[in-house]
Structures are given as structure tokens and as C-alpha cells.
């Protein structure tokens, strides 16, 4: 059962598959996480080279409360995905699955 929208607190909570892999990324060691973030950044750039630049001013700047808010690069990549279209998000999910499924 998918939680009601009122209970969803993060933008990616509405996509259970994306949520699963972002949560998995959270528990990945920093070195591997940075390599994966580089891969996501490449996917973003290949799909829409101005995605992050176009939306960076819309990224939340308030109190740092999420795990990805603690690292500026991680913050940039995860928040950039909020503005990605469905085809790009599907590519990111496949990429995360490939990179993180071996450690389940």
C-alpha cells in the first residue's frame, strides 16, 4: 500500500522503487557513494545538460535535516533528481539497481 500524499515527506517517497535505491545509497560507504553520484550526474548531463543549473535556485536551503544535505555534492545530485522527467528517473533507478544490488 502506498502512503497517502499527506504522509509523504520527501519528494521521492511517491516512487517506491526510487525511494528504495536512494535509501540504499544512504547506507553506502562514502567513497562508493561519490562514484555512484558521479554516475548519476553523468546520466543527468547526458539527458538534460542544464537540469541542475536550471533548478538549483529552487533547491531547499533551509535547515539541513536529510542525510544527503550534509554533503554539498550529494545535496546537489539528489535535489536535482526532483526535477528530472520520468525517463531520466527510470535510467537512474536502473543505474542504482546495477550499482547497489550486489550489496543487498
mmCIF file of N, CA and C in Angstrom:
data_model
loop_
_atom_site.group_PDB
_atom_site.id
_atom_site.type_symbol
_atom_site.label_atom_id
_atom_site.label_comp_id
_atom_site.label_asym_id
_atom_site.label_seq_id
_atom_site.Cartn_x
_atom_site.Cartn_y
_atom_site.Cartn_z
ATOM 1 N N UNK A 1 0.839 -1.186 0.000
ATOM 2 C CA UNK A 1 0.000 0.000 0.000
ATOM 3 C C UNK A 1 0.882 1.248 0.000
ATOM 4 N N UNK A 2 0.589 2.181 -0.885
ATOM 5 C CA UNK A 2 1.339 3.435 -0.981
ATOM 6 C C UNK A 2 0.776 4.407 0.045
ATOM 7 N N UNK A 3 1.622 5.053 0.840
ATOM 8 C CA UNK A 3 1.137 6.010 1.833
ATOM 9 C C UNK A 3 0.425 7.185 1.167
ATOM 10 N N UNK A 4 -0.489 7.792 1.895
ATOM 11 C CA UNK A 4 -1.188 8.952 1.350
ATOM 12 C C UNK A 4 -0.191 10.085 1.161
ATOM 13 N N UNK A 5 -0.511 10.976 0.233
ATOM 14 C CA UNK A 5 0.395 12.087 -0.065
ATOM 15 C C UNK A 5 0.678 12.941 1.171
ATOM 16 N N UNK A 6 -0.284 13.026 2.096
ATOM 17 C CA UNK A 6 -0.066 13.846 3.284
ATOM 18 C C UNK A 6 1.009 13.260 4.193
ATOM 19 N N UNK A 7 1.265 11.951 4.100
ATOM 20 C CA UNK A 7 2.283 11.319 4.928
ATOM 21 C C UNK A 7 3.652 11.314 4.256
ATOM 22 N N UNK A 8 3.699 11.672 2.992
ATOM 23 C CA UNK A 8 4.963 11.692 2.276
ATOM 24 C C UNK A 8 5.717 12.967 2.620
ATOM 25 N N UNK A 9 6.966 12.818 3.017
ATOM 26 C CA UNK A 9 7.734 13.979 3.451
ATOM 27 C C UNK A 9 8.835 14.357 2.469
ATOM 28 N N UNK A 10 9.294 13.388 1.691
ATOM 29 C CA UNK A 10 10.364 13.669 0.735
ATOM 30 C C UNK A 10 9.792 13.534 -0.671
ATOM 31 N N UNK A 11 10.352 14.272 -1.608
ATOM 32 C CA UNK A 11 9.818 14.262 -2.965
ATOM 33 C C UNK A 11 9.841 12.870 -3.579
ATOM 34 N N UNK A 12 10.810 12.041 -3.230
ATOM 35 C CA UNK A 12 10.933 10.726 -3.843
ATOM 36 C C UNK A 12 10.118 9.635 -3.148
ATOM 37 N N UNK A 13 9.443 9.964 -2.061
ATOM 38 C CA UNK A 13 8.603 8.978 -1.367
ATOM 39 C C UNK A 13 7.461 8.472 -2.245
ATOM 40 N N UNK A 14 7.076 9.258 -3.226
ATOM 41 C CA UNK A 14 5.956 8.855 -4.088
ATOM 42 C C UNK A 14 6.345 7.757 -5.077
ATOM 43 N N UNK A 15 7.638 7.490 -5.214
ATOM 44 C CA UNK A 15 8.124 6.442 -6.108
ATOM 45 C C UNK A 15 8.838 5.386 -5.263
ATOM 46 N N UNK A 16 8.145 4.290 -4.919
ATOM 47 C CA UNK A 16 8.730 3.298 -4.012
ATOM 48 C C UNK A 16 10.062 2.712 -4.495
ATOM 49 N N UNK A 17 10.204 2.532 -5.794
ATOM 50 C CA UNK A 17 11.447 1.965 -6.318
ATOM 51 C C UNK A 17 12.601 2.954 -6.173
ATOM 52 N N UNK A 18 12.380 4.200 -6.533
ATOM 53 C CA UNK A 18 13.414 5.221 -6.373
ATOM 54 C C UNK A 18 13.755 5.404 -4.892
ATOM 55 N N UNK A 19 12.742 5.435 -4.058
ATOM 56 C CA UNK A 19 12.946 5.574 -2.614
ATOM 57 C C UNK A 19 13.841 4.454 -2.089
ATOM 58 N N UNK A 20 13.565 3.229 -2.512
ATOM 59 C CA UNK A 20 14.349 2.071 -2.082
ATOM 60 C C UNK A 20 15.832 2.261 -2.402
ATOM 61 N N UNK A 21 16.141 2.700 -3.615
ATOM 62 C CA UNK A 21 17.537 2.813 -4.029
ATOM 63 C C UNK A 21 18.220 4.040 -3.438
ATOM 64 N N UNK A 22 17.482 5.121 -3.239
ATOM 65 C CA UNK A 22 18.083 6.290 -2.576
ATOM 66 C C UNK A 22 18.390 5.947 -1.119
ATOM 67 N N UNK A 23 17.507 5.194 -0.481
ATOM 68 C CA UNK A 23 17.773 4.760 0.897
ATOM 69 C C UNK A 23 18.980 3.830 0.939
ATOM 70 N N UNK A 24 19.119 2.972 -0.057
ATOM 71 C CA UNK A 24 20.270 2.079 -0.139
ATOM 72 C C UNK A 24 21.552 2.900 -0.327
ATOM 73 N N UNK A 25 21.467 3.932 -1.149
ATOM 74 C CA UNK A 25 22.613 4.815 -1.364
ATOM 75 C C UNK A 25 23.042 5.475 -0.050
ATOM 76 N N UNK A 26 22.076 5.796 0.768
ATOM 77 C CA UNK A 26 22.353 6.409 2.075
ATOM 78 C C UNK A 26 23.307 5.546 2.911
ATOM 79 N N UNK A 27 23.154 4.231 2.803
ATOM 80 C CA UNK A 27 23.934 3.319 3.638
ATOM 81 C C UNK A 27 25.174 2.769 2.931
ATOM 82 N N UNK A 28 25.544 3.404 1.840
ATOM 83 C CA UNK A 28 26.724 3.007 1.085
ATOM 84 C C UNK A 28 27.915 3.818 1.585
ATOM 85 N N UNK A 29 29.080 3.194 1.640
ATOM 86 C CA UNK A 29 30.243 3.942 2.131
ATOM 87 C C UNK A 29 30.501 5.152 1.231
ATOM 88 N N UNK A 30 31.097 6.169 1.817
ATOM 89 C CA UNK A 30 31.233 7.472 1.163
ATOM 90 C C UNK A 30 31.972 7.405 -0.179
ATOM 91 N N UNK A 31 33.028 6.632 -0.247
ATOM 92 C CA UNK A 31 33.799 6.552 -1.493
ATOM 93 C C UNK A 31 32.944 5.974 -2.628
ATOM 94 N N UNK A 32 32.264 4.882 -2.362
ATOM 95 C CA UNK A 32 31.407 4.271 -3.384
ATOM 96 C C UNK A 32 30.226 5.198 -3.705
ATOM 97 N N UNK A 33 29.666 5.835 -2.677
ATOM 98 C CA UNK A 33 28.549 6.759 -2.891
ATOM 99 C C UNK A 33 28.956 7.881 -3.844
ATOM 100 N N UNK A 34 30.149 8.429 -3.661
ATOM 101 C CA UNK A 34 30.614 9.512 -4.532
ATOM 102 C C UNK A 34 30.790 9.045 -5.973
ATOM 103 N N UNK A 35 31.248 7.820 -6.154
ATOM 104 C CA UNK A 35 31.375 7.259 -7.501
ATOM 105 C C UNK A 35 29.992 7.122 -8.136
ATOM 106 N N UNK A 36 29.035 6.646 -7.359
ATOM 107 C CA UNK A 36 27.663 6.493 -7.861
ATOM 108 C C UNK A 36 27.051 7.851 -8.165
ATOM 109 N N UNK A 37 27.290 8.839 -7.310
ATOM 110 C CA UNK A 37 26.777 10.186 -7.564
ATOM 111 C C UNK A 37 27.363 10.757 -8.858
ATOM 112 N N UNK A 38 28.639 10.477 -9.112
ATOM 113 C CA UNK A 38 29.246 10.903 -10.381
ATOM 114 C C UNK A 38 28.508 10.269 -11.559
ATOM 115 N N UNK A 39 28.149 9.000 -11.414
ATOM 116 C CA UNK A 39 27.402 8.314 -12.471
ATOM 117 C C UNK A 39 26.031 8.921 -12.684
ATOM 118 N N UNK A 40 25.357 9.264 -11.608
ATOM 119 C CA UNK A 40 24.039 9.916 -11.725
ATOM 120 C C UNK A 40 24.198 11.276 -12.385
ATOM 121 N N UNK A 41 25.232 12.000 -12.015
ATOM 122 C CA UNK A 41 25.486 13.315 -12.622
ATOM 123 C C UNK A 41 25.703 13.178 -14.131
ATOM 124 N N UNK A 42 26.432 12.138 -14.541
ATOM 125 C CA UNK A 42 26.643 11.898 -15.978
ATOM 126 C C UNK A 42 25.312 11.593 -16.670
ATOM 127 N N UNK A 43 24.476 10.768 -16.037
ATOM 128 C CA UNK A 43 23.156 10.487 -16.612
ATOM 129 C C UNK A 43 22.360 11.776 -16.761
ATOM 130 N N UNK A 44 22.359 12.598 -15.708
ATOM 131 C CA UNK A 44 21.656 13.890 -15.758
ATOM 132 C C UNK A 44 22.156 14.725 -16.934
ATOM 133 N N UNK A 45 23.465 14.851 -17.029
ATOM 134 C CA UNK A 45 24.061 15.692 -18.069
ATOM 135 C C UNK A 45 23.787 15.173 -19.468
ATOM 136 N N UNK A 46 23.833 13.864 -19.628
ATOM 137 C CA UNK A 46 23.551 13.272 -20.945
ATOM 138 C C UNK A 46 22.089 13.447 -21.338
ATOM 139 N N UNK A 47 21.220 13.431 -20.360
ATOM 140 C CA UNK A 47 19.787 13.520 -20.634
ATOM 141 C C UNK A 47 19.334 14.969 -20.781
ATOM 142 N N UNK A 48 19.840 15.818 -19.897
ATOM 143 C CA UNK A 48 19.461 17.233 -19.885
ATOM 144 C C UNK A 48 20.619 18.004 -19.271
ATOM 145 N N UNK A 49 21.490 18.522 -20.101
ATOM 146 C CA UNK A 49 22.733 19.132 -19.626
ATOM 147 C C UNK A 49 22.532 20.342 -18.718
ATOM 148 N N UNK A 50 21.352 20.928 -18.709
ATOM 149 C CA UNK A 50 21.110 22.108 -17.880
ATOM 150 C C UNK A 50 20.116 21.860 -16.752
ATOM 151 N N UNK A 51 19.794 20.597 -16.486
ATOM 152 C CA UNK A 51 18.796 20.264 -15.466
ATOM 153 C C UNK A 51 19.113 20.909 -14.121
ATOM 154 N N UNK A 52 20.305 20.671 -13.608
ATOM 155 C CA UNK A 52 20.663 21.198 -12.287
ATOM 156 C C UNK A 52 20.783 22.716 -12.328
ATOM 157 N N UNK A 53 21.454 23.249 -13.338
ATOM 158 C CA UNK A 53 21.612 24.709 -13.441
ATOM 159 C C UNK A 53 20.266 25.420 -13.503
ATOM 160 N N UNK A 54 19.334 24.838 -14.201
ATOM 161 C CA UNK A 54 18.025 25.458 -14.386
ATOM 162 C C UNK A 54 17.205 25.480 -13.090
ATOM 163 N N UNK A 55 17.450 24.535 -12.192
ATOM 164 C CA UNK A 55 16.615 24.415 -10.996
ATOM 165 C C UNK A 55 17.347 24.641 -9.674
ATOM 166 N N UNK A 56 18.634 24.868 -9.690
ATOM 167 C CA UNK A 56 19.402 24.938 -8.448
ATOM 168 C C UNK A 56 18.850 25.988 -7.468
ATOM 169 N N UNK A 57 18.321 27.075 -7.973
ATOM 170 C CA UNK A 57 17.787 28.110 -7.080
ATOM 171 C C UNK A 57 16.494 27.667 -6.394
ATOM 172 N N UNK A 58 15.900 26.581 -6.867
ATOM 173 C CA UNK A 58 14.679 26.048 -6.256
ATOM 174 C C UNK A 58 14.988 24.987 -5.192
ATOM 175 N N UNK A 59 16.231 24.574 -5.080
ATOM 176 C CA UNK A 59 16.599 23.542 -4.118
ATOM 177 C C UNK A 59 16.402 24.077 -2.703
ATOM 178 N N UNK A 60 15.964 23.214 -1.795
ATOM 179 C CA UNK A 60 15.745 23.664 -0.411
ATOM 180 C C UNK A 60 17.053 24.080 0.258
ATOM 181 N N UNK A 61 17.027 25.243 0.862
ATOM 182 C CA UNK A 61 18.215 25.766 1.528
ATOM 183 C C UNK A 61 18.032 25.831 3.040
ATOM 184 N N UNK A 62 16.855 25.428 3.507
ATOM 185 C CA UNK A 62 16.588 25.519 4.937
ATOM 186 C C UNK A 62 17.449 24.534 5.715
ATOM 187 N N UNK A 63 17.109 24.369 6.951
ATOM 188 C CA UNK A 63 17.860 23.523 7.863
ATOM 189 C C UNK A 63 18.253 22.187 7.207
ATOM 190 N N UNK A 64 19.464 21.789 7.432
ATOM 191 C CA UNK A 64 19.970 20.528 6.896
ATOM 192 C C UNK A 64 19.474 19.384 7.782
ATOM 193 N N UNK A 65 18.523 18.613 7.265
ATOM 194 C CA UNK A 65 17.971 17.545 8.088
ATOM 195 C C UNK A 65 18.016 16.180 7.425
ATOM 196 N N UNK A 66 18.202 16.128 6.132
ATOM 197 C CA UNK A 66 18.271 14.856 5.426
ATOM 198 C C UNK A 66 19.736 14.415 5.340
ATOM 199 N N UNK A 67 19.944 13.119 5.213
ATOM 200 C CA UNK A 67 21.308 12.603 5.143
ATOM 201 C C UNK A 67 22.085 13.215 3.991
ATOM 202 N N UNK A 68 21.417 13.454 2.869
ATOM 203 C CA UNK A 68 22.115 13.982 1.693
ATOM 204 C C UNK A 68 22.358 15.484 1.780
ATOM 205 N N UNK A 69 21.777 16.143 2.750
ATOM 206 C CA UNK A 69 22.012 17.577 2.936
ATOM 207 C C UNK A 69 23.402 17.856 3.524
ATOM 208 N N UNK A 70 24.016 16.851 4.105
ATOM 209 C CA UNK A 70 25.291 17.034 4.803
ATOM 210 C C UNK A 70 26.479 17.155 3.856
ATOM 211 N N UNK A 71 26.319 16.674 2.621
ATOM 212 C CA UNK A 71 27.390 16.697 1.627
ATOM 213 C C UNK A 71 26.913 17.545 0.452
ATOM 214 N N UNK A 72 27.572 18.653 0.146
ATOM 215 C CA UNK A 72 27.087 19.551 -0.913
ATOM 216 C C UNK A 72 26.890 18.869 -2.275
ATOM 217 N N UNK A 73 27.791 17.977 -2.644
ATOM 218 C CA UNK A 73 27.671 17.292 -3.936
ATOM 219 C C UNK A 73 26.455 16.351 -3.938
ATOM 220 N N UNK A 74 26.313 15.613 -2.862
ATOM 221 C CA UNK A 74 25.170 14.706 -2.720
ATOM 222 C C UNK A 74 23.868 15.515 -2.716
ATOM 223 N N UNK A 75 23.863 16.616 -2.002
ATOM 224 C CA UNK A 75 22.697 17.504 -1.939
ATOM 225 C C UNK A 75 22.309 17.970 -3.336
ATOM 226 N N UNK A 76 23.306 18.353 -4.119
ATOM 227 C CA UNK A 76 23.074 18.847 -5.466
ATOM 228 C C UNK A 76 22.470 17.761 -6.366
ATOM 229 N N UNK A 77 23.032 16.571 -6.335
ATOM 230 C CA UNK A 77 22.578 15.492 -7.211
ATOM 231 C C UNK A 77 21.188 14.993 -6.813
ATOM 232 N N UNK A 78 20.976 14.727 -5.541
ATOM 233 C CA UNK A 78 19.671 14.204 -5.091
ATOM 234 C C UNK A 78 18.571 15.231 -5.330
ATOM 235 N N UNK A 79 18.812 16.482 -5.001
ATOM 236 C CA UNK A 79 17.798 17.507 -5.239
ATOM 237 C C UNK A 79 17.569 17.742 -6.725
ATOM 238 N N UNK A 80 18.596 17.582 -7.537
ATOM 239 C CA UNK A 80 18.432 17.722 -8.985
ATOM 240 C C UNK A 80 17.468 16.689 -9.550
ATOM 241 N N UNK A 81 17.498 15.493 -8.978
ATOM 242 C CA UNK A 81 16.599 14.444 -9.461
ATOM 243 C C UNK A 81 15.128 14.799 -9.264
ATOM 244 N N UNK A 82 14.852 15.653 -8.307
ATOM 245 C CA UNK A 82 13.470 16.080 -8.064
ATOM 246 C C UNK A 82 12.856 16.687 -9.327
ATOM 247 N N UNK A 83 13.678 17.289 -10.166
ATOM 248 C CA UNK A 83 13.198 17.993 -11.355
ATOM 249 C C UNK A 83 13.389 17.175 -12.639
ATOM 250 N N UNK A 84 13.845 15.946 -12.474
ATOM 251 C CA UNK A 84 14.069 15.077 -13.639
ATOM 252 C C UNK A 84 12.739 14.552 -14.161
ATOM 253 N N UNK A 85 12.694 14.287 -15.462
ATOM 254 C CA UNK A 85 11.481 13.694 -16.026
ATOM 255 C C UNK A 85 11.500 12.180 -15.804
ATOM 256 N N UNK A 86 10.388 11.559 -16.084
ATOM 257 C CA UNK A 86 10.219 10.135 -15.820
ATOM 258 C C UNK A 86 11.255 9.255 -16.537
ATOM 259 N N UNK A 87 11.547 9.483 -17.815
ATOM 260 C CA UNK A 87 12.565 8.643 -18.465
ATOM 261 C C UNK A 87 13.938 8.714 -17.778
ATOM 262 N N UNK A 88 14.336 9.907 -17.342
ATOM 263 C CA UNK A 88 15.616 10.034 -16.650
ATOM 264 C C UNK A 88 15.565 9.314 -15.307
ATOM 265 N N UNK A 89 14.478 9.464 -14.567
ATOM 266 C CA UNK A 89 14.362 8.785 -13.273
ATOM 267 C C UNK A 89 14.427 7.268 -13.452
ATOM 268 N N UNK A 90 13.827 6.764 -14.512
ATOM 269 C CA UNK A 90 13.899 5.318 -14.775
ATOM 270 C C UNK A 90 15.337 4.889 -15.038
ATOM 271 N N UNK A 91 16.085 5.696 -15.778
ATOM 272 C CA UNK A 91 17.500 5.387 -16.034
ATOM 273 C C UNK A 91 18.300 5.425 -14.731
ATOM 274 N N UNK A 92 17.991 6.375 -13.865
ATOM 275 C CA UNK A 92 18.683 6.473 -12.578
ATOM 276 C C UNK A 92 18.370 5.251 -11.721
ATOM 277 N N UNK A 93 17.129 4.815 -11.710
ATOM 278 C CA UNK A 93 16.754 3.629 -10.939
ATOM 279 C C UNK A 93 17.509 2.404 -11.442
ATOM 280 N N UNK A 94 17.562 2.221 -12.753
ATOM 281 C CA UNK A 94 18.287 1.087 -13.332
ATOM 282 C C UNK A 94 19.768 1.166 -12.953
ATOM 283 N N UNK A 95 20.337 2.365 -13.031
ATOM 284 C CA UNK A 95 21.746 2.563 -12.675
ATOM 285 C C UNK A 95 21.981 2.231 -11.192
ATOM 286 N N UNK A 96 21.134 2.756 -10.314
ATOM 287 C CA UNK A 96 21.279 2.478 -8.883
ATOM 288 C C UNK A 96 21.128 0.994 -8.597
ATOM 289 N N UNK A 97 20.174 0.372 -9.246
ATOM 290 C CA UNK A 97 19.951 -1.059 -9.074
ATOM 291 C C UNK A 97 21.211 -1.843 -9.468
ATOM 292 N N UNK A 98 21.789 -1.483 -10.591
ATOM 293 C CA UNK A 98 23.007 -2.144 -11.079
ATOM 294 C C UNK A 98 24.160 -1.953 -10.095
ATOM 295 N N UNK A 99 24.316 -0.735 -9.613
ATOM 296 C CA UNK A 99 25.454 -0.416 -8.739
ATOM 297 C C UNK A 99 25.282 -0.902 -7.306
ATOM 298 N N UNK A 100 24.045 -1.023 -6.847
ATOM 299 C CA UNK A 100 23.824 -1.304 -5.428
ATOM 300 C C UNK A 100 23.212 -2.674 -5.138
ATOM 301 N N UNK A 101 22.734 -3.381 -6.132
ATOM 302 C CA UNK A 101 22.019 -4.634 -5.870
ATOM 303 C C UNK A 101 22.927 -5.737 -5.333
ATOM 304 N N UNK A 102 24.198 -5.714 -5.651
ATOM 305 C CA UNK A 102 25.105 -6.746 -5.176
ATOM 306 C C UNK A 102 25.299 -6.706 -3.659
ATOM 307 N N UNK A 103 24.991 -5.576 -3.047
ATOM 308 C CA UNK A 103 25.209 -5.454 -1.604
ATOM 309 C C UNK A 103 23.913 -5.557 -0.804
ATOM 310 N N UNK A 104 22.885 -6.129 -1.403
ATOM 311 C CA UNK A 104 21.617 -6.301 -0.671
ATOM 312 C C UNK A 104 21.728 -7.369 0.386
#
